[in-house]
Coordinates of C-alpha atoms and ligand atoms in Angstrom, one line a residue:
M1 CA -24.9 -11.7 4.5
T2 CA -27.4 -12.2 1.6
E3 CA -25.9 -9.2 -0.3
Y4 CA -22.6 -11.1 -0.5
A5 CA -24.2 -14.5 -1.1
D6 CA -23.3 -14.4 -4.7
E7 CA -19.6 -13.5 -4.8
T8 CA -19.3 -14.4 -8.4
A9 CA -21.8 -11.6 -9.3
H10 CA -19.9 -9.2 -7.1
F11 CA -16.6 -9.9 -8.8
A12 CA -18.3 -9.5 -12.2
Q13 CA -18.9 -5.8 -11.5
N14 CA -16.5 -3.1 -12.5
W15 CA -14.0 -1.8 -10.1
Q16 CA -15.9 1.3 -9.1
Q17 CA -19.0 -0.8 -8.3
Q18 CA -16.9 -3.3 -6.3
L19 CA -15.3 -0.4 -4.4
S20 CA -18.7 1.2 -3.5
G21 CA -19.7 -2.2 -2.2
A22 CA -16.8 -2.4 0.2
F23 CA -17.5 -3.1 3.9
T24 CA -17.6 0.1 6.0
R25 CA -19.1 -1.4 9.2
T26 CA -17.5 -3.8 11.5
E27 CA -20.9 -5.5 12.1
D28 CA -21.2 -6.3 8.4
L29 CA -17.7 -7.6 8.1
C30 CA -18.1 -9.8 11.2
A31 CA -21.4 -11.2 9.9
Y32 CA -19.8 -12.1 6.6
L33 CA -16.9 -13.8 8.4
Q34 CA -19.3 -15.6 10.7
L35 CA -17.6 -14.1 13.7
P36 CA -19.6 -13.3 16.9
P37 CA -18.3 -9.8 18.0
G38 CA -17.6 -11.2 21.4
Q39 CA -14.7 -13.2 20.0
L40 CA -12.9 -10.1 18.7
P41 CA -10.6 -7.7 20.6
A42 CA -12.4 -4.8 22.1
A43 CA -13.8 -2.6 19.3
L44 CA -12.9 1.0 18.6
T45 CA -16.1 3.0 19.3
G46 CA -17.1 6.6 19.0
P47 CA -16.5 9.0 16.2
Q48 CA -13.8 8.0 13.8
S49 CA -11.9 9.9 11.3
F50 CA -10.3 6.7 9.9
A51 CA -13.2 4.3 9.5
L52 CA -13.2 0.6 8.5
R53 CA -13.0 0.1 4.8
V54 CA -12.4 -3.3 3.2
P55 CA -13.3 -4.4 -0.3
L56 CA -14.9 -7.9 -0.6
S57 CA -12.0 -8.9 -2.8
F58 CA -9.7 -8.6 0.2
A59 CA -12.3 -9.9 2.8
A60 CA -13.0 -13.0 0.7
S61 CA -9.4 -14.1 1.4
M62 CA -10.0 -14.0 5.2
E63 CA -10.6 -17.3 7.0
K64 CA -14.2 -17.5 8.2
G65 CA -14.6 -17.8 11.9
N66 CA -11.0 -16.9 12.7
P67 CA -10.8 -13.8 15.0
H68 CA -7.0 -13.8 14.6
D69 CA -7.0 -13.9 10.8
P70 CA -3.9 -11.9 9.6
L71 CA -5.8 -10.1 6.9
L72 CA -8.6 -9.1 9.4
R73 CA -6.1 -7.8 11.9
Q74 CA -4.8 -5.3 9.3
V75 CA -8.2 -3.7 8.9
L76 CA -10.2 -4.2 12.1
P77 CA -10.5 -1.0 14.2
I78 CA -9.7 -2.0 17.8
A79 CA -9.7 -0.1 21.1
D80 CA -5.9 -0.4 21.3
E81 CA -5.6 2.4 18.7
L82 CA -6.6 4.9 21.4
L83 CA -3.5 4.1 23.5
A84 CA -1.1 7.0 23.7
V85 CA 2.4 5.3 23.5
P86 CA 5.5 7.4 23.9
G87 CA 7.4 7.8 20.6
F88 CA 4.2 7.3 18.4
T89 CA 3.2 10.5 16.7
T90 CA 0.9 11.8 14.0
D91 CA 3.7 12.5 11.4
P92 CA 6.3 9.9 12.1
V93 CA 8.2 10.1 8.9
G94 CA 8.5 13.8 8.7
D95 CA 6.3 14.2 5.6
L96 CA 5.1 17.7 6.4
P97 CA 8.5 19.5 6.5
A98 CA 9.3 17.8 3.2
L99 CA 6.4 19.4 1.3
A100 CA 8.4 21.4 -1.2
E101 CA 5.3 22.4 -3.1
I102 CA 1.7 21.7 -2.4
G103 CA 1.2 18.0 -3.1
V104 CA 4.9 17.3 -3.8
L105 CA 7.1 15.5 -1.3
H106 CA 10.8 16.0 -2.3
K107 CA 12.8 14.2 0.4
Y108 CA 15.2 12.1 -1.7
H109 CA 17.6 12.9 -4.5
G110 CA 16.2 12.4 -7.9
R111 CA 12.8 11.3 -6.8
V112 CA 9.6 13.2 -5.9
L113 CA 6.5 11.8 -4.6
L114 CA 3.1 13.2 -5.7
I115 CA 0.2 12.9 -3.3
N116 CA -2.6 12.5 -5.9
T117 CA -5.5 11.5 -3.8
G118 CA -6.0 11.0 -0.1
T119 CA -8.3 8.0 -0.4
C120 CA -7.5 4.3 -0.5
A121 CA -9.6 1.3 -1.4
I122 CA -8.7 -0.2 2.0
N123 CA -8.0 1.5 5.3
C124 CA -5.0 -0.3 6.9
R125 CA -4.9 0.4 10.6
Y126 CA -1.1 0.8 10.6
C127 CA -1.1 3.4 7.9
F128 CA 1.6 6.0 8.5
R129 CA -0.5 8.6 6.7
R130 CA -3.7 7.9 8.8
N131 CA -3.5 11.3 10.3
F132 CA -2.2 13.1 7.1
P133 CA -4.0 16.4 6.3
Y134 CA -4.8 15.3 2.8
A135 CA -7.4 17.9 2.2
D136 CA -4.7 20.5 2.6
V137 CA -1.9 19.0 0.5
Q138 CA -3.4 16.6 -2.1
L139 CA -3.2 17.6 -5.8
G140 CA -6.2 19.4 -7.1
K141 CA -6.4 20.6 -10.7
Q142 CA -4.6 23.9 -10.1
K143 CA -2.1 22.5 -7.6
Q144 CA -1.2 19.8 -10.2
Q145 CA 0.1 22.5 -12.6
A146 CA 2.3 23.9 -9.8
A147 CA 3.6 20.4 -9.0
L148 CA 4.4 19.7 -12.7
A149 CA 6.2 23.1 -13.0
Y150 CA 8.2 22.2 -9.9
I151 CA 9.3 18.9 -11.5
A152 CA 10.1 20.5 -14.9
A153 CA 12.2 23.2 -13.2
D154 CA 14.5 20.7 -11.5
P155 CA 16.4 18.5 -14.0
S156 CA 17.8 16.3 -11.1
I157 CA 14.3 14.8 -10.8
S158 CA 14.4 11.6 -12.9
E159 CA 11.6 9.7 -11.2
V160 CA 8.1 10.7 -10.3
I161 CA 6.3 8.6 -7.8
L162 CA 2.6 8.6 -7.8
S163 CA 1.4 7.9 -4.2
G164 CA -1.4 8.9 -1.9
G165 CA -3.7 7.6 -0.8
D166 CA -3.8 5.2 -3.7
P167 CA -3.1 6.8 -7.1
L168 CA -4.9 4.1 -9.0
L169 CA -8.1 5.4 -7.5
L170 CA -7.8 8.3 -9.9
N171 CA -10.0 7.5 -12.9
D172 CA -8.6 6.7 -16.3
T173 CA -9.1 10.2 -17.7
Q174 CA -7.2 11.8 -14.8
L175 CA -4.4 9.2 -14.9
A176 CA -4.0 9.5 -18.7
A177 CA -3.8 13.3 -18.4
L178 CA -1.2 13.1 -15.6
C179 CA 0.9 10.5 -17.5
R180 CA 0.7 12.7 -20.7
Q181 CA 1.9 15.7 -18.8
L182 CA 4.7 13.8 -17.2
S183 CA 5.7 12.3 -20.5
Q184 CA 6.4 15.8 -21.8
I185 CA 9.0 16.5 -19.2
E186 CA 12.2 15.2 -20.8
T187 CA 14.3 15.0 -17.6
V188 CA 11.8 12.5 -16.1
K189 CA 12.8 9.0 -17.0
R190 CA 10.5 6.9 -14.9
I191 CA 7.0 7.0 -13.5
R192 CA 6.7 4.8 -10.4
I193 CA 3.3 4.0 -9.0
H194 CA 2.8 2.9 -5.4
S195 CA -0.5 1.1 -5.2
R196 CA -2.2 -1.6 -3.1
L197 CA -5.1 -1.9 -5.7
P198 CA -3.6 -4.9 -7.6
I199 CA -3.8 -6.8 -4.3
V200 CA -7.0 -5.5 -2.7
L201 CA -9.1 -4.5 -5.8
P202 CA -7.5 -6.3 -8.8
A203 CA -10.5 -5.4 -11.0
R204 CA -8.9 -2.0 -11.2
I205 CA -6.3 -3.5 -13.6
T206 CA -8.4 -3.0 -16.7
D207 CA -7.3 -3.1 -20.4
T208 CA -7.7 0.7 -20.5
L209 CA -5.5 1.2 -17.5
L210 CA -2.8 -1.2 -18.9
D211 CA -2.9 0.8 -22.2
I212 CA -2.4 4.1 -20.3
L213 CA 0.5 2.7 -18.3
A214 CA 2.2 0.9 -21.2
N215 CA 1.9 3.9 -23.5
S216 CA 3.1 6.6 -21.0
G217 CA 6.3 7.0 -23.0
K218 CA 8.4 6.5 -19.8
T219 CA 9.7 3.4 -18.0
L220 CA 6.9 2.3 -15.7
V221 CA 7.5 0.8 -12.3
L222 CA 4.8 -0.4 -10.0
V223 CA 5.3 -1.1 -6.3
V224 CA 2.5 -3.0 -4.8
H225 CA 1.9 -3.6 -1.1
C226 CA 1.2 -7.1 0.0
N227 CA 1.9 -8.3 3.6
H228 CA 0.8 -11.9 3.7
P229 CA 0.6 -14.7 1.2
N230 CA -3.1 -15.1 1.9
E231 CA -3.7 -11.8 0.2
L232 CA -2.8 -13.4 -3.1
N233 CA -5.6 -15.3 -4.9
P234 CA -6.5 -16.1 -8.5
R235 CA -7.9 -12.6 -9.1
T236 CA -4.7 -10.9 -7.9
A237 CA -2.6 -13.4 -9.7
A238 CA -4.3 -12.6 -13.0
A239 CA -3.9 -8.8 -12.4
L240 CA -0.2 -9.2 -11.6
H241 CA 0.4 -11.4 -14.7
R242 CA -1.3 -8.8 -17.0
L243 CA 0.9 -6.0 -15.6
K244 CA 4.0 -8.0 -16.2
H245 CA 3.0 -8.9 -19.7
H246 CA 2.6 -5.2 -20.4
G247 CA 6.3 -4.6 -19.7
I248 CA 5.7 -3.1 -16.2
T249 CA 8.3 -4.0 -13.6
V250 CA 6.4 -4.9 -10.4
F251 CA 8.0 -4.8 -6.9
N252 CA 6.4 -5.5 -3.5
Q253 CA 6.8 -3.6 -0.3
A254 CA 5.5 -5.0 3.0
V255 CA 5.3 -3.8 6.5
L256 CA 6.5 -6.0 9.3
L257 CA 3.4 -6.3 11.6
K258 CA 2.9 -8.1 14.9
G259 CA 0.2 -10.7 14.6
V260 CA 0.2 -10.5 10.8
N261 CA 3.5 -11.5 9.3
D262 CA 6.0 -11.6 12.1
N263 CA 6.9 -15.2 11.2
A264 CA 9.7 -16.5 9.1
A265 CA 7.7 -19.1 7.3
V266 CA 5.0 -16.6 6.4
L267 CA 7.6 -14.1 5.1
C268 CA 9.4 -16.9 3.1
Q269 CA 6.1 -18.0 1.6
L270 CA 5.2 -14.3 0.7
S271 CA 8.5 -13.9 -1.2
E272 CA 8.1 -17.3 -3.0
D273 CA 4.4 -16.7 -4.0
L274 CA 5.0 -13.1 -5.1
F275 CA 8.0 -14.2 -7.3
S276 CA 6.0 -16.9 -8.9
L277 CA 3.6 -14.1 -10.0
G278 CA 6.5 -12.0 -11.4
V279 CA 6.8 -9.7 -8.4
I280 CA 10.2 -8.9 -6.9
P281 CA 10.4 -8.4 -3.1
Y282 CA 11.7 -4.9 -2.5
Y283 CA 11.3 -3.5 1.0
L284 CA 10.2 -4.9 4.3
H285 CA 9.5 -1.8 6.4
L286 CA 9.7 -1.6 10.1
L287 CA 6.4 -0.1 11.3
D288 CA 6.4 3.7 11.2
K289 CA 5.6 5.0 14.6
V290 CA 2.2 6.5 13.9
H291 CA -0.2 7.2 16.7
G292 CA -2.8 4.4 16.9
A293 CA -0.5 1.6 15.6
A294 CA 1.7 0.7 18.5
H295 CA 0.1 -2.8 18.8
F296 CA 1.6 -3.7 15.5
E297 CA 5.2 -3.0 16.5
V298 CA 7.9 -5.7 16.0
G299 CA 11.1 -4.7 17.8
K300 CA 14.4 -4.3 15.9
A301 CA 16.0 -7.3 17.5
E302 CA 13.2 -9.6 16.5
A303 CA 13.1 -8.0 13.0
L304 CA 16.8 -8.8 12.5
Q305 CA 16.2 -12.5 13.6
L306 CA 13.4 -12.8 11.0
L307 CA 15.7 -11.2 8.3
H308 CA 18.4 -13.8 9.3
A309 CA 15.9 -16.6 8.9
L310 CA 14.9 -15.3 5.4
Q311 CA 18.6 -15.0 4.3
T312 CA 19.2 -18.5 5.5
A313 CA 16.2 -19.9 3.6
L314 CA 16.0 -18.0 0.4
P315 CA 18.1 -16.9 -2.6
G316 CA 19.3 -13.4 -2.1
Y317 CA 17.0 -11.9 -4.6
L318 CA 13.9 -13.1 -2.7
V319 CA 15.1 -11.4 0.5
P320 CA 13.5 -7.9 0.9
K321 CA 15.6 -5.1 2.2
L322 CA 14.7 -4.5 5.9
V323 CA 14.4 -0.7 6.2
T324 CA 13.1 2.0 8.4
E325 CA 12.2 5.5 7.6
Q326 CA 13.9 8.2 9.6
A327 CA 12.6 11.7 9.5
G328 CA 15.1 14.0 7.8
A329 CA 17.4 11.2 6.5
A330 CA 18.5 11.2 2.8
F331 CA 17.3 7.6 2.2
K332 CA 15.5 4.8 3.8
Q333 CA 17.8 3.3 6.5
Y334 CA 18.8 -0.4 6.3
V335 CA 18.2 -2.0 9.6
S336 CA 21.4 -3.8 10.8
E337 CA 23.2 -4.9 13.9
L338 CA 25.3 -1.8 13.5
G339 CA 22.9 1.0 12.9
Ligands
PLP1 C1 10.0 6.0 0.2 C2 10.0 7.3 -0.4 C3 10.6 7.5 -1.7 C4 11.2 6.3 -2.5 O1 12.3 5.8 -1.9 P1 13.1 4.5 -2.5 O2 14.1 4.2 -1.6 O3 13.6 5.0 -3.8 O4 12.0 3.5 -2.7 C5 10.6 8.7 -2.3 N1 10.1 9.8 -1.7 C6 9.6 9.7 -0.5 C7 9.0 10.9 0.2 C8 9.5 8.5 0.2 O5 8.9 8.4 1.4

C-alpha cells in the first residue's frame, strides 16, 4: 500500500489524523499485510453494523503474510460471526437492566460506569458491547448532567469508571470538563478510565491529556486492554511509561481468546512484558457470550489449566484474576474448580 509506505510519516501525525487513517476495509488491511484473501478464513460479507476498524499503530505489529496472526484474528470480520450458537446473546452481561440512569451503569457497590461514547479506535470482534444500543444510552450533554446528579446524590459511589466505547476518544475539552465536574463531587474518590487507546493508538497519550488526568484532583486509575505481547511496541511502551510517571496507576485486563492467547507461554510473556512497562495484570476475562463471538470461546476447564500454568510459572502478583461476568451478580465471579 503506497499510502502506508511511509509509516514514520503516519506516526508523526496527531492522534486524530492517525485515527482517521485507520483501516476500514478488509482488502486494504490484507494488501498491507501481504495476504492473499484466499488464505484467510471465509470473510463476513453483506451489510455490517460492526465494521472492520484497525489503526495502523495496531496493524503494524501484525506479522506480514501470517493469516493466523493473533492480532489480526482479533479484528478480522469472518463468516463464523453469523453462526447462531445457543447461549450466545446480544446482551450477555445484563447491561441493559442495570442502566439506572441514561448513560450510567450501576451494577456494583461503590462503583458506577459511565458510557461516554459508543465508538472505539478499534473494533474487536469479540466485543461484548458489539450490539449495544449506544445511540440510546450514551451520554450527550444533557444526559451528562443527569448522570452527574445521580452520582452526587448517592454518597456510596466512591469510584466513577469512564467506559464506552473508549472514553479517551473524547476530545481534551470534553474530558477536562468531565473531570472538572467529577472533581467537584466530594464523595467520589477515584476516577477510573477503561481504555484500549494506550495500546492501539498510543499517540492519544499527549502532554495535554496527561495534564488533565494528573490534575483531576482525584486518584486516577487507568485500566488498559492488551491481550497479546505482540500488541506492545516502542510506541505503546513510551505511552505507558509517561502515564506511570504522571502518577497514574495502570492495570491491564485481557480476554481469554481462542486462537489469540489461549497459550500459557503467551500469557506469561504478556504479564512479564506489561509489568516491565509498569502495568499490573488485573483481570483475565472469560469471553462474554455475545452473539457473533462463539469462535473465540475457551472452555472453563481449559481456562483453569492455563491459570494453573500461570500460577506455577509466575510470582503471584503477575497472575491475573480469572473472572467471568454473570448477569445480575454483585461482582465479577472468580473462576474456580468449585464455582
Ligand atoms: C466490570 C464492571 C465494573 C468494575 O468492576 P471491578 O471488579 O471493580 O473491576 C463496574 N461496573 C460495571 C458495570 C462493570 O461491568
